[in-house]
Short mmCIF file of C-alpha atoms and ligand atoms in Angstrom, two decimals:
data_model
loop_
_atom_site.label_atom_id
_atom_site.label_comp_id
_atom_site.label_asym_id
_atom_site.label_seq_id
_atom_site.Cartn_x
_atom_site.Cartn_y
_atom_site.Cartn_z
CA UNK A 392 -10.33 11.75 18.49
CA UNK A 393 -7.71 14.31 19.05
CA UNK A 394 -6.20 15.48 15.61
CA UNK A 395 -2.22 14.02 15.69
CA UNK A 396 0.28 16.30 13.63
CA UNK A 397 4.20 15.26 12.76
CA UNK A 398 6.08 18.20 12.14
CA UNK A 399 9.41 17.52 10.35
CA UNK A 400 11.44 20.86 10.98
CA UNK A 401 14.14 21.09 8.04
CA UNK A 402 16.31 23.72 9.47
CA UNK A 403 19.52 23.79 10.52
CA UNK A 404 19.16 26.46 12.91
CA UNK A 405 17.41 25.10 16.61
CA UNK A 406 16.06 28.73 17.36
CA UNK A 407 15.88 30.36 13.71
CA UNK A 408 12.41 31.69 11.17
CA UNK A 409 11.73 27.60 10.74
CA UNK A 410 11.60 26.83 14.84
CA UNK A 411 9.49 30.09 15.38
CA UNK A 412 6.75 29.57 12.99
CA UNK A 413 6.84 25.69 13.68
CA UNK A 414 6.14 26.43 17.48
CA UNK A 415 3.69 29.05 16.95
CA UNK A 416 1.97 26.73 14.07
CA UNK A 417 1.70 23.91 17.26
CA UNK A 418 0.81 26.29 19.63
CA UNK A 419 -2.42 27.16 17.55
CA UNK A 420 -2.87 23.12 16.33
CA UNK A 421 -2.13 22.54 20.37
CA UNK A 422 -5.40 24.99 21.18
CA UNK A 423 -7.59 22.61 18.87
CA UNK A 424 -6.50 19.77 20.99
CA UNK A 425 -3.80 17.89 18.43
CA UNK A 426 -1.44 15.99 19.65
CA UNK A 427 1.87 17.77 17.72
CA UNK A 428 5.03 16.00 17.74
CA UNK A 429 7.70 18.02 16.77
CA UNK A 430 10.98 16.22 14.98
CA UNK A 431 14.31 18.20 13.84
CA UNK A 432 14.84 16.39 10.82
CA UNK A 433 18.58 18.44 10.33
CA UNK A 434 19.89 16.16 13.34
CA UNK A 435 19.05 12.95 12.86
CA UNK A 436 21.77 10.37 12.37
CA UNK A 437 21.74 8.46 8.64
CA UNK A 438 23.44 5.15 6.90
CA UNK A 439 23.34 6.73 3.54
CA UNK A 440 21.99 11.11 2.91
CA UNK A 441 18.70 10.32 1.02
CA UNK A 442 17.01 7.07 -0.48
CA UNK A 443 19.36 4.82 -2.22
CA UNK A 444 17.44 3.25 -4.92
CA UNK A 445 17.47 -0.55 -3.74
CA UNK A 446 13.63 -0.71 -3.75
CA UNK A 447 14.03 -3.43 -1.21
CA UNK A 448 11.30 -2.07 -0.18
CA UNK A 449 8.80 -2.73 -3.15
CA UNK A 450 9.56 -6.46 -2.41
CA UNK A 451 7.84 -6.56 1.32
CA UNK A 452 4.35 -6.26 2.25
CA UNK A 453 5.00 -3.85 4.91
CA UNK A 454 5.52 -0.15 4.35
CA UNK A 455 8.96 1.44 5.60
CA UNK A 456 12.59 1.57 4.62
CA UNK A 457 14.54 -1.58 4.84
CA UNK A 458 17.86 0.32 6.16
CA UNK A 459 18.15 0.89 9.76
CA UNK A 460 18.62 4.11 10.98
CA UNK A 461 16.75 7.31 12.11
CA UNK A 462 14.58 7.97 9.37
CA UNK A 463 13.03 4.34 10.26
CA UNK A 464 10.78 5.56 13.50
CA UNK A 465 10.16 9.30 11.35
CA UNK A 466 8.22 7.09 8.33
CA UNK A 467 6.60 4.94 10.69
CA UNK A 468 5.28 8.48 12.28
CA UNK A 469 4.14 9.60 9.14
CA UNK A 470 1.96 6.36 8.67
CA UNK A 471 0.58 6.70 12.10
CA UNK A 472 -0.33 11.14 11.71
CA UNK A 473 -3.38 12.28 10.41
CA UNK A 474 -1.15 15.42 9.03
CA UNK A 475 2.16 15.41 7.80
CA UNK A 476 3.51 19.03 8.30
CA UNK A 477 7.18 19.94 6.84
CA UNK A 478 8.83 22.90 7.68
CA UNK A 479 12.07 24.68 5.65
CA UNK A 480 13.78 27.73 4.95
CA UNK A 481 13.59 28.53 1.22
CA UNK A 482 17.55 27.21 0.20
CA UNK A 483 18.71 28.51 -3.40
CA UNK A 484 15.05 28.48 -4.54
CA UNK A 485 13.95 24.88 -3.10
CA UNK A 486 14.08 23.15 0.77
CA UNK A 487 16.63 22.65 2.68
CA UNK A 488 18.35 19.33 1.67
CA UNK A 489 18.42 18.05 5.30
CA UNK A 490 14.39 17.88 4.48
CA UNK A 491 14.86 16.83 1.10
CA UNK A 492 16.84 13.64 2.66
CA UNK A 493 13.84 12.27 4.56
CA UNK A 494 11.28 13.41 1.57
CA UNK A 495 13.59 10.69 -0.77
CA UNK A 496 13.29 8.04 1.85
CA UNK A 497 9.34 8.21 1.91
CA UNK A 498 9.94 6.38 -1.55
CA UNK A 499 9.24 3.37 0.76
CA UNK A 500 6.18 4.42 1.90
CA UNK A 501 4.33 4.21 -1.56
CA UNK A 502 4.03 0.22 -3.40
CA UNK A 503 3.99 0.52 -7.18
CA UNK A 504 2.93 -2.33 -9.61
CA UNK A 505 4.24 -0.89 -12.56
CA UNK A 506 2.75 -3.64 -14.94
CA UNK A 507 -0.66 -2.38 -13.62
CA UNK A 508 -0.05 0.88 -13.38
CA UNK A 509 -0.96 1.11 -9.95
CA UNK A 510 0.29 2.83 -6.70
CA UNK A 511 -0.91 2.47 -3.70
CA UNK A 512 0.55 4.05 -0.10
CA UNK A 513 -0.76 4.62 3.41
CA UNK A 514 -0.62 8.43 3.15
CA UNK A 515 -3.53 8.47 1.11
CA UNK A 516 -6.43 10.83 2.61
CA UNK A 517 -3.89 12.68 5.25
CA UNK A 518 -3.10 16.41 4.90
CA UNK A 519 0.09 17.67 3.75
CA UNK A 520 1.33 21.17 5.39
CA UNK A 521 4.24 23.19 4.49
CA UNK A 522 5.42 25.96 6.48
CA UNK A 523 8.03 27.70 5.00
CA UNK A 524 10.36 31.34 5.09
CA UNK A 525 12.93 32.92 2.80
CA UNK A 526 14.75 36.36 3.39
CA UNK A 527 13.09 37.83 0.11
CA UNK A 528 9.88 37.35 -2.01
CA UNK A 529 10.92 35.48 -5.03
CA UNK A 530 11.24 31.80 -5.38
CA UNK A 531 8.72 29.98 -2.98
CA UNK A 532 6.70 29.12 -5.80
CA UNK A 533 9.32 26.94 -6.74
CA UNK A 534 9.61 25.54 -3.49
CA UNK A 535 5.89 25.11 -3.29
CA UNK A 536 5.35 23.09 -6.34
CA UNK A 537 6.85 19.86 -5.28
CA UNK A 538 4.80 19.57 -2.15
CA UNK A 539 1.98 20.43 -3.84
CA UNK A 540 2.78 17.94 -6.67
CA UNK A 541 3.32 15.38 -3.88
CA UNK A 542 0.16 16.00 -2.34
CA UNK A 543 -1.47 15.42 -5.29
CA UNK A 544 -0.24 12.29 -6.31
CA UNK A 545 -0.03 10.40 -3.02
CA UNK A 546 -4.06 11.76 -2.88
CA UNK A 547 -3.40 13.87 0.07
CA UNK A 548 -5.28 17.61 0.91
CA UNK A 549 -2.22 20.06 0.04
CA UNK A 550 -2.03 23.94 2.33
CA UNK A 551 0.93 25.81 3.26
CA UNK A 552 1.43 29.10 4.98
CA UNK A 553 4.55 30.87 3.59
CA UNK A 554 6.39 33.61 4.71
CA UNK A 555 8.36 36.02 2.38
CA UNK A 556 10.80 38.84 3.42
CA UNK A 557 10.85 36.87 6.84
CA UNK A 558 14.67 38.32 6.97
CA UNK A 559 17.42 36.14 8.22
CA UNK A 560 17.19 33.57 11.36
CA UNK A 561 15.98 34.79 14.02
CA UNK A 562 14.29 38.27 12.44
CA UNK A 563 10.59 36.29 12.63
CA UNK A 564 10.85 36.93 16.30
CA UNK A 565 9.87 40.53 15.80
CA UNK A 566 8.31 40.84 12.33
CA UNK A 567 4.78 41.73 13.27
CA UNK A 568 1.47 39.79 12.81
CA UNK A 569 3.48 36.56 11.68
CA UNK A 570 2.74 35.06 14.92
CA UNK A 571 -1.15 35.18 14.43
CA UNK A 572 -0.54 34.16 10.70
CA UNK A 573 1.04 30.93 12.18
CA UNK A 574 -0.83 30.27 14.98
CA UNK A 575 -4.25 30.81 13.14
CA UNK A 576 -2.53 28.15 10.68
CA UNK A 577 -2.21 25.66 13.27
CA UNK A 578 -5.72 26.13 14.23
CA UNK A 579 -6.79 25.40 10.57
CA UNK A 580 -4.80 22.90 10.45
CA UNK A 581 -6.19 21.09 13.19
CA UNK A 582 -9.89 21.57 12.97
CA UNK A 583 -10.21 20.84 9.22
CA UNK A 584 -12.15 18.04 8.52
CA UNK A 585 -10.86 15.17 6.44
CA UNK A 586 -12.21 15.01 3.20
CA UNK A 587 -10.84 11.72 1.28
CA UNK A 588 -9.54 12.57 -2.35
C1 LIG B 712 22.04 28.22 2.41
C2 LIG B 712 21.01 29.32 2.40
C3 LIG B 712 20.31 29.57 1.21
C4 LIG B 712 19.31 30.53 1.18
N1 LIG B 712 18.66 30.76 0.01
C5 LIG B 712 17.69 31.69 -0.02
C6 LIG B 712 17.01 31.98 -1.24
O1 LIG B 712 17.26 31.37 -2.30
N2 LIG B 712 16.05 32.94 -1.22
C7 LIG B 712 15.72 33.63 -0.08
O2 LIG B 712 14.83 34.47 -0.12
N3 LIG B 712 16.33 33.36 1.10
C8 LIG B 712 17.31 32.43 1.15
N4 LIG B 712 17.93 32.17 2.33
C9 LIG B 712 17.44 32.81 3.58
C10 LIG B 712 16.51 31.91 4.40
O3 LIG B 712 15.59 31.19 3.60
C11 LIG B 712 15.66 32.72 5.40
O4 LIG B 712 16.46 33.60 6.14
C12 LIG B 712 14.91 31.79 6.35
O5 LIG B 712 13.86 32.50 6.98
C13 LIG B 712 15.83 31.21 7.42
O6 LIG B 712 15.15 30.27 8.21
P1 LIG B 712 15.92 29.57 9.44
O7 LIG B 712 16.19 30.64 10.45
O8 LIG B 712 15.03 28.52 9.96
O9 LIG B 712 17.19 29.00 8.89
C14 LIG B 712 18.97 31.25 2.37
C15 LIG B 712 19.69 31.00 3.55
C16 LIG B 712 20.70 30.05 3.56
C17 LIG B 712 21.47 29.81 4.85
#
């Protein structure tokens, strides 16, 4: 079975550092035979930016926000990927907040019982990418550690490939050997096996 990949591209910019290293980063997946869907999280259209708390969605049995509006279809992708990839430029130290928006509304993808201290969530056993570039080399451990905290509690296999001094949009174009970094990534990516935390 062909490997499928959602990529949730968090920049702002449609032809910037983020959209170069996500298309190289399918390009190599693509070469591995995954099926990569590709979605520009920065334009999609919301009710309300973020999760608003209602936790509506700890009442149902199903898993999925309970307000209609783009990032419906994007969580019902996630469910349905074997990897979750999220793409950002490095924003004062942390992602972009146009990711950060849909990362809040994945609150509805998790069930807790907190009188038995359990959680449970469909993302369990998937990988977790992150592909990310800043103009200089300080602060993408900070942006890191989130993801990587995510991964680990949702029981998902954590890598990222990230790219310091990548300059400012558009520079990645002509930086050399970040192209082979991020298609080699891709290939990773998509050939790892799946090993069940
Ligand atoms: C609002 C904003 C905040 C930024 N903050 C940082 C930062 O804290 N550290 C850094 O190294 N680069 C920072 N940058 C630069 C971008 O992270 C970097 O140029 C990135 O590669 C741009 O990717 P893009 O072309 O997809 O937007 C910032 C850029 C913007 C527009």
């Amino acid at each position: 079975m062909p490997k499928k990949i959602l990529v949730l591209s968090g920049s702002p910019k449609r032809d910037g550092n983020t959209a170069m290293l996500v298309e190289w980063f399918a390009e190599g997946a693509s070469s591995k035979k995954a099926r990569v869907e590709v979605i520009s999280v920065a334009f999609l259209k919301y009710k309300f930016p973020g999760c608003t708390s209602c936790r509506a969605c700890q009442k149902t049995e199903e898993y999925g926000c309970v307000i209609e509006d783009d990032a419906r279809p994007v969580l019902k992708k996630m469910i349905e990927s074997d990897v979750i990839a999220m793409a950002t430029p490095l924003y004062f130290f942390a992602a972009s907040a146009q990711l950060k928006v849909i990362i809040d509304r994945m609150f509805s993808l998790y069930k807790w019982d907190n009188d038995a201290g359990t959680m449970e969530t469909p993302l369990k056993g998937k990988t977790f990418a992150l592909i990310a570039s800043a103009y200089e080399d300080v602060g993408m451990d900070a942006l890191e550690r989130p993801f990587a905290l995510t991964a680990e509690y949702t029981g998902m296999r954590f890598e990222s490939l990230l790219v310091l001094n990548a300059g400012v949009s558009g520079d990645l174009r002509k930086k050399e050997g970040v192209r082979e970094q991020a298609v080699a990534f891709g290939v990773k990516i998509a050939s790892a096996e799946f090993t069940s935390p």
